[in-house]
DNA sequence: CTGTTAGCGCTTTCAC
DNA sequence: GTGAAAGCGCTAACAG
């Protein structure tokens, strides 16, 4: 892995017949006499010169690199988030260092250490392990969804509370009488917890009796869902609920498949609304897994980048909430389209 | 975006009471007295020291960064590939610069220029535009699937020919008599073209009449599929084919949905096998979209990294083909499970 | 082995 | 304006 010797600034200076510093000024847009600027630009052309990133980084301590720490890219939500982060950074001339932490705390810490040591200019983190205390104290960072106690860190998230509320309102609008809520959550608190708060609030507001699965995430999800289902079957086999708001599309889709396999019809017997708005192949508008409260992934990503790259003086907002929107995905009774 | 001053090698030397060079030796694994090594390691611990990448890069012209150029991360296959590339690089102490080219040639060229510009030690490219002539002449590179004419570049791919063949053999094994083939392909040639060759070869071998959709990829896929379907309906509504080998899971899944919407049963009336082995949520073993010839993504990624990072002397293989495997995903008659 | 030192290519003073 | 020169933190070559 060796790279060929590239021309240096010195070569350009010699070629142009000016001093080293003058070349540097031209490159960095610092005023220089018209005559010299042209000579330098000419020399740069001739030699096909490009700035050496390491030398510049060594001097300026800037790399134009931003680390994105996410669990993985295989989960469609993370994948989409990463994709939009990349696009936003690219627009600003920044590059993306992808760090998939896989939920391995050591790997997260490794990446954080690396980030702290002059390798990146900032961090965008979407993580579900407890790395708060490893976050370098003075590196710009924006976190998605999570909250760390040791330091005031700008957070970006969807308006999960309103989203949770909206899910129930939509289910009611489409004729549900008894919506339940399903969640398998991380042990670490985050903004997405408010989806449940939204559900509970909506229950209160519309006089519904709350009923839900709310367990720590585990390998036993399917068994837990099945048990829940059994407990909610009437003697005639019909269900005591007719709507499901799932904390994520993923689990909502699991529940959807379970219902189908037990002979229930969706959306006729039970309507389902998930959360996230993930798409099967990531591109079309018509390939939601289930009807969903869709996170505005593109806007969320842009907002993260915007806050991270805001001028040093600008105070970053502690929390930025963006609205999530309902979209039809086949498991609700507003079909047609 | 300012970073706090990190401890330097000088600080470590002072803390450990040894010379700068000694610290450098310890870090680079060059023999040093046991006593000094311990002192230095201790000091590194205490100061939480990490090597400054720019300084090292300036000296060595290495960055431990590898650029991955892919169209996006939202397509599940690319996402999975990126995920495994990241993991493989991480194991070798390398970091991943993610470049999503979105099929925008200018963006690909930008990234290639950057890569050439001392920023990365190597490139792994999975791309469908014609960037052959922009590839920096002396930077290590490995391409997935594609072939560029201007330069001998190591290629890694699945054994698409055998995979195509296998798809037909499986369909026959499960009782198909008339398997067709569906493809919407890029205008650029690549290894995956051999899936069709495999199909044609299998037809020849097993005495089948080839029949297929083979179009340049476009927005009109659904219309083309519908027309094809119409042409293959017998007067009684039954179909003249009973098996589908789709060039990708994506299009296979599209065709699957089309068949269902037209009232055909899968796998009873028509069996479908795709190619890629992409998973709905990227993690479980049971969430293929359709039965598929699965690319060994993890191995492919590892192989790319292995070839890219092979010692300078080692001649890289021009082409490395890894076997793809059939896996049940609900659209074939080997169900149960 | 160990310590000293000369740069890697660039930015950024600082005199001129 | 301009050019000379001092490092940024590290590696590697060298003398001890």
XYZ file of C-alpha atoms (C1' of nucleotides) in Angstrom:
706
model
C 0.000 0.000 0.000
C 2.467 2.642 -1.142
C 1.522 5.806 -2.901
C 3.591 7.531 -5.547
C 5.536 10.653 -4.704
C 3.367 13.663 -5.313
C 4.622 17.199 -6.004
C 4.873 19.366 -2.911
C 4.231 22.979 -2.275
C 7.933 23.552 -2.601
C 7.855 22.227 -6.145
C 5.015 24.566 -6.956
C 6.917 27.497 -5.486
C 9.974 26.682 -7.553
C 7.905 26.191 -10.699
C 6.115 29.476 -10.145
C 9.231 31.311 -9.058
C 7.683 32.527 -5.811
C 8.123 31.756 -2.143
C 6.597 28.836 -0.365
C 4.380 31.035 1.736
C 2.891 32.660 -1.316
C 1.771 29.318 -2.658
C 0.182 28.535 0.671
C -1.653 31.822 0.596
C -3.024 31.227 -2.862
C -4.276 27.822 -1.823
C -5.919 29.161 1.283
C -7.498 32.118 -0.444
C -5.419 34.728 1.298
C -4.937 37.872 -0.854
C -1.887 37.849 -3.089
C -0.938 39.984 -6.054
C -2.841 39.094 -9.180
C 0.376 38.355 -11.018
C 1.648 35.898 -8.435
C -1.717 34.249 -8.033
C -1.821 33.473 -11.732
C 1.718 32.162 -11.744
C 0.964 29.879 -8.805
C -2.297 28.660 -10.280
C -0.483 27.917 -13.481
C 2.200 25.959 -11.664
C -0.426 24.001 -9.736
C -2.026 23.057 -13.028
C 1.222 22.038 -14.610
C 2.365 19.877 -11.747
C -1.104 18.607 -10.978
C -0.431 19.535 -7.417
C -2.746 18.690 -4.540
C -2.389 19.610 -0.905
C -1.082 16.861 1.312
C -3.723 16.187 3.873
C -1.449 14.900 6.590
C 0.818 17.895 6.535
C -2.112 20.227 6.632
C -3.796 18.200 9.359
C -0.646 18.188 11.419
C -0.526 21.933 11.267
C -4.162 22.805 11.611
C -5.450 19.910 13.674
C -8.345 19.656 11.278
C -9.076 16.718 9.093
C -12.423 17.466 7.494
C -13.385 14.082 8.838
C -16.434 13.375 10.958
C -16.932 10.068 12.717
C -20.375 8.533 12.657
C -20.827 5.992 15.413
C -23.791 3.715 14.846
C -24.475 0.121 15.856
C -24.398 -1.164 12.263
C -25.512 -0.395 8.748
C -27.630 -3.484 8.270
C -30.564 -2.199 10.237
C -32.431 -0.187 7.618
C -32.960 2.789 9.869
C -29.293 3.115 10.701
C -28.422 2.506 7.069
C -30.663 5.307 5.954
C -29.356 7.598 8.651
C -25.772 6.881 7.604
C -26.641 7.492 3.997
C -28.099 10.917 4.679
C -25.296 11.862 7.039
C -22.835 11.045 4.301
C -24.729 13.192 1.823
C -24.947 16.135 4.221
C -21.274 15.978 5.102
C -20.292 15.702 1.471
C -22.157 18.902 0.692
C -20.039 20.679 3.276
C -16.787 19.244 2.013
C -16.523 16.867 4.948
C -15.790 13.164 4.826
C -17.357 10.398 6.822
C -15.506 7.926 8.958
C -17.913 5.076 9.536
C -17.754 3.420 12.927
C -20.075 0.455 13.429
C -19.941 -0.312 17.087
C -22.093 -3.444 16.961
C -23.088 -2.842 20.520
C -19.564 -3.822 21.550
C -18.648 -1.242 24.170
C -14.929 -1.798 23.643
C -15.265 -1.010 19.982
C -17.186 2.123 20.757
C -14.525 3.187 23.219
C -11.822 2.438 20.677
C -13.487 4.635 18.141
C -14.091 7.363 20.662
C -10.433 7.313 21.658
C -9.386 7.475 18.081
C -11.764 10.338 17.495
C -10.355 12.189 20.454
C -6.850 11.932 19.144
C -6.740 14.334 16.294
C -8.294 12.020 13.865
C -11.651 13.622 13.348
C -13.173 17.047 13.703
C -16.398 15.875 15.211
C -18.604 12.961 16.154
C -22.178 12.064 15.400
C -23.301 9.234 17.616
C -26.298 6.975 17.570
C -25.497 4.417 20.173
C -27.135 2.181 22.687
C -24.393 1.423 25.092
C -23.212 3.402 28.026
C -20.306 5.330 26.658
C -21.118 8.662 28.214
C -17.988 8.781 30.287
C -15.701 8.003 27.377
C -16.805 10.905 25.303
C -13.824 13.176 24.795
C -14.493 16.332 26.738
C -13.733 18.855 24.069
C -14.587 17.304 20.739
C -17.696 18.592 18.998
C -20.352 15.941 19.191
C -24.026 15.536 18.431
C -26.008 12.579 19.619
C -29.092 11.141 18.081
C -31.799 10.084 20.495
C -29.539 9.300 23.451
C -28.866 11.377 26.505
C -25.586 11.325 28.419
C -25.372 12.679 31.899
C -21.767 13.661 32.176
C -21.835 16.504 29.754
C -24.228 18.779 27.975
C -24.312 17.389 24.484
C -26.580 18.640 21.725
C -29.235 16.087 20.979
C -31.291 15.586 17.865
C -34.337 13.360 17.681
C -37.767 12.978 16.219
C -40.669 14.327 18.217
C -41.347 10.912 19.647
C -44.013 12.049 22.049
C -46.172 13.622 19.384
C -45.399 10.689 17.138
C -46.683 8.239 19.721
C -49.767 10.338 20.150
C -50.266 10.574 16.417
C -50.093 6.808 16.044
C -53.029 6.379 18.400
C -54.989 9.204 16.814
C -54.544 7.608 13.414
C -55.627 4.207 14.703
C -58.724 5.790 16.231
C -59.388 7.714 13.033
C -59.264 4.453 11.092
C -61.788 2.864 13.399
C -59.813 1.214 16.172
C -61.347 1.040 19.638
C -58.664 -0.737 21.602
C -55.135 0.023 20.492
C -52.271 -1.614 22.351
C -48.608 -0.705 22.449
C -45.590 -2.964 21.928
C -42.051 -2.188 22.864
C -38.785 -4.029 23.407
C -36.469 -1.390 24.648
C -32.799 -0.847 25.317
C -31.684 -0.584 28.927
C -30.407 2.903 28.206
C -32.767 5.829 28.292
C -33.316 7.901 25.179
C -35.707 10.210 23.435
C -37.542 7.307 21.851
C -38.874 6.356 25.278
C -41.290 9.187 24.756
C -43.163 7.177 22.176
C -44.643 5.326 25.095
C -45.378 8.550 26.931
C -47.221 9.678 23.831
C -49.211 6.468 23.810
C -50.136 6.814 27.475
C -51.030 10.442 27.022
C -53.285 9.605 24.098
C -54.962 6.854 26.106
C -55.700 9.333 28.846
C -56.901 11.948 26.439
C -59.231 9.647 24.517
C -60.375 7.585 27.475
C -58.644 4.366 26.482
C -57.391 1.680 28.803
C -53.604 1.335 28.277
C -52.445 -2.171 27.514
C -49.013 -3.102 26.288
C -45.950 -5.253 26.017
C -43.010 -3.354 27.458
C -39.968 -5.517 27.926
C -36.247 -5.156 27.775
C -35.080 -6.292 24.361
C -34.071 -9.944 24.274
C -34.077 -13.040 22.081
C -37.442 -14.045 23.430
C -39.528 -11.491 21.636
C -41.579 -13.949 19.639
C -42.465 -16.017 22.700
C -43.476 -12.906 24.597
C -45.649 -11.772 21.700
C -47.303 -15.179 21.485
C -48.078 -15.238 25.194
C -49.521 -11.750 24.959
C -51.676 -12.856 22.062
C -52.963 -15.916 23.927
C -53.966 -13.781 26.873
C -55.915 -11.464 24.619
C -57.949 -14.097 22.824
C -61.622 -14.327 23.621
C -63.250 -17.783 23.820
C -64.411 -17.369 20.215
C -60.835 -16.699 19.068
C -61.337 -13.023 18.397
C -58.970 -10.550 19.987
C -59.648 -8.031 22.716
C -57.617 -5.423 20.842
C -57.998 -4.146 17.308
C -54.998 -1.870 16.913
C -51.294 -2.058 17.543
C -48.833 0.752 17.906
C -45.384 -0.734 17.767
C -42.373 1.116 19.095
C -40.480 0.152 15.923
C -41.400 -1.019 12.448
C -39.236 -4.061 13.031
C -41.223 -5.377 15.975
C -44.463 -4.230 14.404
C -43.654 -6.307 11.350
C -42.854 -9.288 13.570
C -46.202 -8.931 15.262
C -47.856 -8.537 11.883
C -46.382 -11.830 10.707
C -47.436 -13.501 13.937
C -51.008 -12.284 13.544
C -51.141 -13.551 9.957
C -49.733 -16.910 10.953
C -52.445 -17.218 13.608
C -55.101 -16.561 11.019
C -55.964 -12.957 11.820
C -56.432 -10.454 9.023
C -54.504 -7.205 8.841
C -55.831 -4.541 8.608
C -59.367 -6.007 8.766
C -59.130 -7.534 12.262
C -56.183 -5.635 13.584
C -54.537 -2.466 12.298
C -50.859 -1.866 12.913
C -48.790 1.274 12.989
C -45.059 1.113 13.567
C -42.442 3.772 14.073
C -39.382 4.675 11.992
C -40.609 4.484 8.422
C -37.972 2.056 7.230
C -38.211 0.835 3.654
C -37.625 -2.592 2.276
C -35.151 -1.610 -0.380
C -34.344 1.810 0.816
C -35.349 3.760 -2.239
C -38.950 3.637 -3.370
C -41.799 5.474 -1.787
C -43.997 2.439 -1.768
C -42.073 -0.099 0.144
C -42.752 0.482 3.820
C -42.898 -2.729 5.825
C -45.996 -1.552 7.655
C -47.953 1.659 8.109
C -45.737 3.836 10.189
C -44.920 7.049 11.954
C -41.963 7.931 9.767
C -38.949 9.680 11.153
C -37.697 12.469 8.903
C -34.343 10.760 8.488
C -32.982 13.133 5.921
C -33.822 16.204 7.971
C -32.522 14.581 11.137
C -29.222 13.829 9.453
C -28.960 17.342 8.056
C -29.706 18.820 11.435
C -26.992 16.736 13.085
C -24.456 17.934 10.551
C -25.647 21.503 10.776
C -25.289 21.603 14.546
C -21.946 19.849 14.483
C -20.499 22.240 11.970
C -22.013 25.421 13.332
C -19.527 28.228 13.841
C -17.654 27.954 17.101
C -19.415 30.927 18.583
C -22.926 29.744 17.889
C -24.481 28.127 20.940
C -25.800 24.693 19.986
C -29.392 23.888 20.961
C -29.463 21.225 23.691
C -32.312 19.421 22.038
C -33.744 19.593 18.555
C -36.964 17.755 17.864
C -38.239 17.206 14.340
C -41.784 16.110 13.547
C -42.533 12.551 12.458
C -45.268 11.843 9.950
C -47.811 9.117 9.477
C -47.592 7.163 6.229
C -49.688 4.333 4.894
C -47.913 1.009 4.536
C -50.587 -1.634 4.092
C -51.490 -2.431 7.681
C -54.122 0.230 8.248
C -57.575 0.820 6.822
C -56.779 3.990 4.911
C -55.624 1.962 1.918
C -56.525 2.777 -1.695
C -53.824 5.348 -2.521
C -14.918 22.319 15.742
C -11.745 22.652 17.784
C -10.100 19.791 19.543
C -8.301 19.979 22.855
C -4.580 19.480 22.919
C -3.835 15.799 23.212
C -0.682 14.512 24.865
C 2.201 14.049 22.460
C 5.000 11.578 22.342
C 7.144 14.171 24.008
C 4.820 14.214 26.992
C 4.984 10.453 27.212
C 8.770 10.560 27.074
C 8.903 13.097 29.866
C 6.394 11.189 31.966
C 8.312 7.950 31.480
C 11.693 9.576 31.862
C 13.026 8.232 28.588
C 13.905 9.656 25.216
C 11.444 10.430 22.485
C 12.864 7.757 20.228
C 12.344 5.114 22.853
C 8.674 5.911 23.052
C 8.432 5.699 19.294
C 10.112 2.302 19.398
C 7.745 0.942 22.002
C 4.787 2.103 19.962
C 6.131 0.595 16.789
C 7.073 -2.692 18.396
C 10.813 -2.244 18.016
C 12.753 -4.050 20.783
C 13.483 -1.981 23.868
C 14.609 -2.979 27.318
C 11.874 -4.548 29.409
C 12.234 -1.851 32.028
C 11.802 1.026 29.596
C 8.996 -0.668 27.780
C 7.052 -0.951 31.002
C 7.750 2.625 31.948
C 6.571 3.839 28.563
C 3.481 1.667 28.581
C 2.682 2.975 32.011
C 3.057 6.559 30.869
C 0.889 5.916 27.836
C -1.800 4.581 30.120
C -1.561 7.488 32.498
C -1.736 10.137 29.827
C -4.191 8.185 27.712
C -1.872 8.844 24.826
C -2.613 7.963 21.228
C -0.464 8.479 18.206
C -1.311 11.536 16.175
C -2.376 10.250 12.827
C -1.358 13.276 10.828
C 2.133 13.406 12.147
C 2.574 9.735 11.498
C 0.917 10.001 8.135
C 3.122 12.894 7.181
C 6.142 10.807 7.981
C 5.038 7.466 6.640
C 2.521 8.451 3.993
C 0.066 6.061 5.552
C -3.240 6.913 7.146
C -4.739 3.559 8.100
C -7.761 4.753 6.226
C -9.460 2.831 3.454
C -12.126 4.376 1.257
C -15.150 2.289 0.425
C -16.944 3.571 -2.641
C -20.460 2.220 -2.970
C -23.622 3.643 -4.510
C -25.414 3.951 -1.148
C -26.049 2.210 2.129
C -29.788 1.974 1.805
C -29.756 -0.937 -0.566
C -29.542 -3.876 1.835
C -26.820 -5.628 -0.122
C -24.557 -2.597 -0.143
C -25.396 -1.980 3.495
C -24.380 -5.472 4.436
C -21.241 -5.256 2.359
C -20.279 -1.979 4.028
C -20.958 -3.457 7.429
C -18.646 -6.400 6.847
C -15.974 -4.266 5.248
C -16.000 -2.079 8.319
C -15.654 -5.098 10.588
C -12.798 -6.565 8.552
C -10.921 -3.292 8.448
C -11.416 -2.751 12.147
C -9.826 -6.113 12.885
C -6.748 -4.974 11.032
C -6.600 -1.612 12.762
C -7.842 0.198 9.676
C -10.596 2.769 9.517
C -13.298 3.147 6.943
C -14.006 6.249 4.952
C -17.484 5.816 3.558
C -18.094 7.211 0.113
C -21.628 6.872 -1.178
C -21.452 7.832 -4.796
C -25.195 7.665 -5.493
C -24.404 6.938 -9.092
C -23.268 10.548 -9.470
C -20.079 10.298 -11.520
C -18.813 13.650 -10.276
C -19.097 12.499 -6.704
C -17.224 9.327 -7.505
C -14.503 11.323 -9.195
C -14.326 13.687 -6.233
C -13.848 10.814 -3.886
C -11.298 9.216 -6.137
C -9.329 12.448 -6.266
C -9.441 12.755 -2.561
C -8.297 9.183 -2.211
C -5.408 9.850 -4.523
C -4.529 12.893 -2.545
C -2.734 11.155 0.286
C -5.841 10.691 2.244
C -6.333 6.971 2.185
C -4.140 3.931 1.879
C -6.441 2.036 -0.393
C -9.807 1.855 -2.089
C -12.498 -0.765 -2.209
C -14.983 0.046 -4.928
C -18.396 -1.279 -5.752
C -19.586 1.034 -8.410
C -21.771 1.137 -11.449
C -20.525 4.124 -13.304
C -17.635 4.447 -15.662
C -14.866 5.725 -13.487
C -12.124 3.461 -14.779
C -10.018 6.276 -16.129
C -10.142 8.280 -12.920
C -8.669 5.587 -10.775
C -5.393 6.863 -9.379
C -2.625 4.882 -11.003
C -0.653 3.970 -7.947
C -3.138 3.529 -5.158
C -4.012 0.005 -4.042
C -7.535 -0.815 -5.070
C -9.865 -3.779 -5.136
C -13.111 -3.752 -7.030
C -16.174 -5.787 -6.328
C -17.915 -7.218 -9.362
C -16.836 -4.564 -11.870
C -14.099 -4.714 -14.450
C -12.104 -1.707 -15.637
C -10.148 -1.815 -18.807
C -7.450 0.742 -18.230
C -5.599 -1.077 -15.560
C -5.253 -4.521 -14.054
C -7.192 -4.281 -10.851
C -7.852 -7.179 -8.510
C -11.472 -8.162 -8.636
C -13.567 -9.996 -6.082
C -17.003 -11.421 -6.776
C -19.327 -14.291 -6.088
C -19.218 -17.208 -8.467
C -22.147 -15.836 -10.392
C -22.027 -18.404 -13.153
C -22.298 -21.367 -10.794
C -24.846 -19.419 -8.781
C -27.034 -18.929 -11.843
C -26.709 -22.577 -12.658
C -27.510 -23.549 -9.088
C -30.681 -21.475 -9.121
C -32.022 -23.476 -12.051
C -30.933 -26.785 -10.581
C -32.738 -25.968 -7.372
C -35.881 -24.956 -9.232
C -35.781 -28.232 -11.167
C -35.131 -30.166 -7.976
C -38.222 -28.584 -6.421
C -40.355 -29.616 -9.375
C -40.201 -26.757 -11.857
C -40.397 -27.573 -15.544
C -40.187 -24.141 -17.124
C -38.000 -21.693 -15.231
C -37.604 -18.187 -16.654
C -35.000 -15.554 -15.912
C -35.511 -11.874 -15.040
C -32.926 -9.175 -15.160
C -32.741 -5.393 -15.209
C -29.103 -4.665 -15.646
C -26.659 -1.798 -15.488
C -25.156 -0.549 -18.721
C -21.711 -1.394 -17.381
C -20.398 -4.912 -17.623
C -19.578 -6.826 -14.482
C -19.167 -10.267 -13.020
C -22.836 -10.470 -12.165
C -23.600 -10.691 -15.878
C -22.536 -14.294 -15.532
C -25.695 -15.112 -13.647
C -27.392 -15.049 -16.988
C -24.656 -17.145 -18.549
C -25.242 -19.662 -15.781
C -28.941 -19.659 -16.546
C -28.374 -20.195 -20.260
C -25.843 -22.909 -19.582
C -28.266 -24.719 -17.276
C -31.023 -24.456 -19.892
C -28.720 -26.058 -22.422
C -27.608 -28.731 -20.025
C -31.094 -29.716 -18.885
C -32.794 -29.284 -22.220
C -34.861 -26.243 -21.294
C -36.053 -23.488 -23.595
C -34.568 -20.177 -22.359
C -37.105 -17.446 -21.753
C -36.453 -14.196 -20.000
C -36.797 -10.510 -19.346
C -33.448 -8.865 -19.942
C -33.661 -5.107 -20.009
C -31.535 -2.171 -19.062
C -32.617 -0.989 -15.644
C -35.211 1.762 -15.756
C -38.276 3.109 -13.982
C -40.515 0.969 -16.066
C -39.774 -2.349 -14.481
C -43.268 -3.019 -13.235
C -44.834 -2.332 -16.615
C -42.328 -4.609 -18.313
C -43.030 -7.358 -15.813
C -46.768 -6.986 -16.326
C -46.452 -7.201 -20.087
C -44.287 -10.263 -19.777
C -46.863 -11.836 -17.504
C -49.695 -11.103 -19.919
C -47.800 -12.734 -22.744
C -47.266 -15.859 -20.694
C -50.861 -16.405 -19.649
C -52.718 -19.309 -21.197
C -56.379 -18.834 -22.097
C -57.368 -20.461 -18.800
C -55.254 -17.922 -16.894
C -52.535 -20.353 -15.901
C -48.951 -19.467 -16.688
C -46.609 -21.029 -19.206
C -43.779 -20.909 -16.687
C -43.585 -22.301 -13.202
C -40.277 -20.993 -11.955
C -38.464 -17.677 -11.828
C -34.799 -17.021 -11.374
C -34.359 -13.347 -10.701
C -31.036 -11.628 -11.175
C -31.561 -9.889 -7.811
C -33.716 -10.456 -4.752
C -35.094 -6.973 -5.217
C -36.588 -7.617 -8.620
C -37.551 -11.144 -7.628
C -39.506 -9.727 -4.731
C -41.170 -7.227 -7.056
C -42.210 -10.050 -9.350
C -43.381 -12.046 -6.345
C -45.669 -9.214 -5.268
C -46.933 -8.860 -8.813
C -47.766 -12.566 -9.011
C -49.618 -12.418 -5.700
C -51.560 -9.358 -6.773
C -52.630 -11.175 -9.925
C -53.911 -14.079 -7.879
C -51.133 -16.595 -8.422
C -49.836 -18.607 -5.528
C -46.170 -18.720 -4.599
C -44.621 -21.247 -4.331
C -47.569 -23.464 -5.370
C -48.042 -22.064 -8.910
C -44.697 -20.401 -9.375
C -41.491 -20.813 -7.442
C -39.034 -17.944 -7.208
C -35.334 -17.843 -6.512
C -33.499 -14.540 -6.330
C -29.859 -13.665 -6.005
C -28.008 -11.783 -3.244
C -29.495 -13.137 -0.055
C -30.480 -9.786 1.376
C -32.369 -9.767 4.664
C -35.261 -7.639 5.739
C -33.738 -6.371 8.944
C -30.212 -7.336 8.324
C -29.688 -9.541 11.307
C -31.787 -12.670 11.679
C -31.288 -15.844 9.771
C -34.938 -16.159 8.945
C -35.764 -12.970 7.190
C -34.867 -13.386 3.541
C -37.258 -11.614 1.195
C -37.421 -14.628 -1.077
C -35.579 -17.901 -1.565
C -32.208 -16.936 -2.878
C -28.746 -17.717 -4.067
C -26.971 -15.946 -1.250
C -23.730 -14.142 -1.795
C -21.222 -14.815 0.969
C -21.082 -11.141 1.861
C -18.938 -11.543 4.912
C -16.348 -13.622 3.087
C -16.418 -11.300 0.098
C -15.754 -8.331 2.330
C -12.959 -10.112 4.144
C -11.402 -11.121 0.868
C -11.454 -7.549 -0.410
C -9.707 -6.352 2.712
C -7.258 -9.216 2.661
C -6.217 -8.523 -0.913
C -6.030 -4.794 -0.364
C -3.823 -5.145 2.667
C -1.636 -7.959 1.407
C 2.066 -7.315 1.782
C 3.469 -5.222 -1.028
C 5.389 -8.120 -2.468
C 2.477 -10.522 -2.706
C 0.998 -10.563 -6.176
C -2.727 -9.978 -5.931
C -5.010 -12.422 -7.741
C -6.703 -10.742 -10.715
C -9.982 -12.387 -9.909
C -11.273 -14.095 -6.789
C -14.578 -15.917 -6.995
C -16.377 -17.116 -3.884
C -19.214 -19.631 -3.960
C -22.814 -18.534 -3.459
C -25.285 -20.755 -1.644
C -28.928 -21.524 -2.014
C -31.117 -20.687 0.958
C -34.831 -21.131 1.517
C -36.822 -17.950 1.859
C -40.482 -18.885 1.447
C -40.881 -18.793 -2.321
C -39.811 -22.363 -3.107
C -41.309 -25.746 -2.344
C -38.633 -26.963 0.042
C -40.422 -25.236 2.917
C -41.064 -26.787 6.318
C -38.250 -25.375 8.432
C 19.937 -0.616 23.560
C 19.350 4.546 24.174
C 19.168 9.416 23.186
C 19.631 12.966 19.691
C 18.281 14.872 15.587
C 16.860 15.750 10.781
C 13.197 16.257 8.257
C 7.969 14.740 6.257
C 4.758 19.213 3.797
C 2.300 22.550 5.436
C 0.562 26.999 7.907
C 1.650 30.995 10.064
C 4.058 34.318 12.204
C 7.497 37.810 11.456
C 10.448 41.070 9.451
C 11.122 43.324 5.200
C 2.477 42.402 -0.426
C 6.351 39.086 0.019
C 9.870 35.737 1.553
C 12.213 33.427 5.347
C 11.761 30.544 9.059
C 9.703 28.241 13.068
C 7.492 24.483 14.237
C 3.017 20.830 14.195
C 4.203 15.271 16.184
C 6.221 11.718 14.452
C 9.765 8.173 12.387
C 14.157 6.627 11.310
C 18.880 7.128 10.956
C 22.680 7.854 13.593
C 26.102 8.275 17.144
C 27.030 6.968 21.663
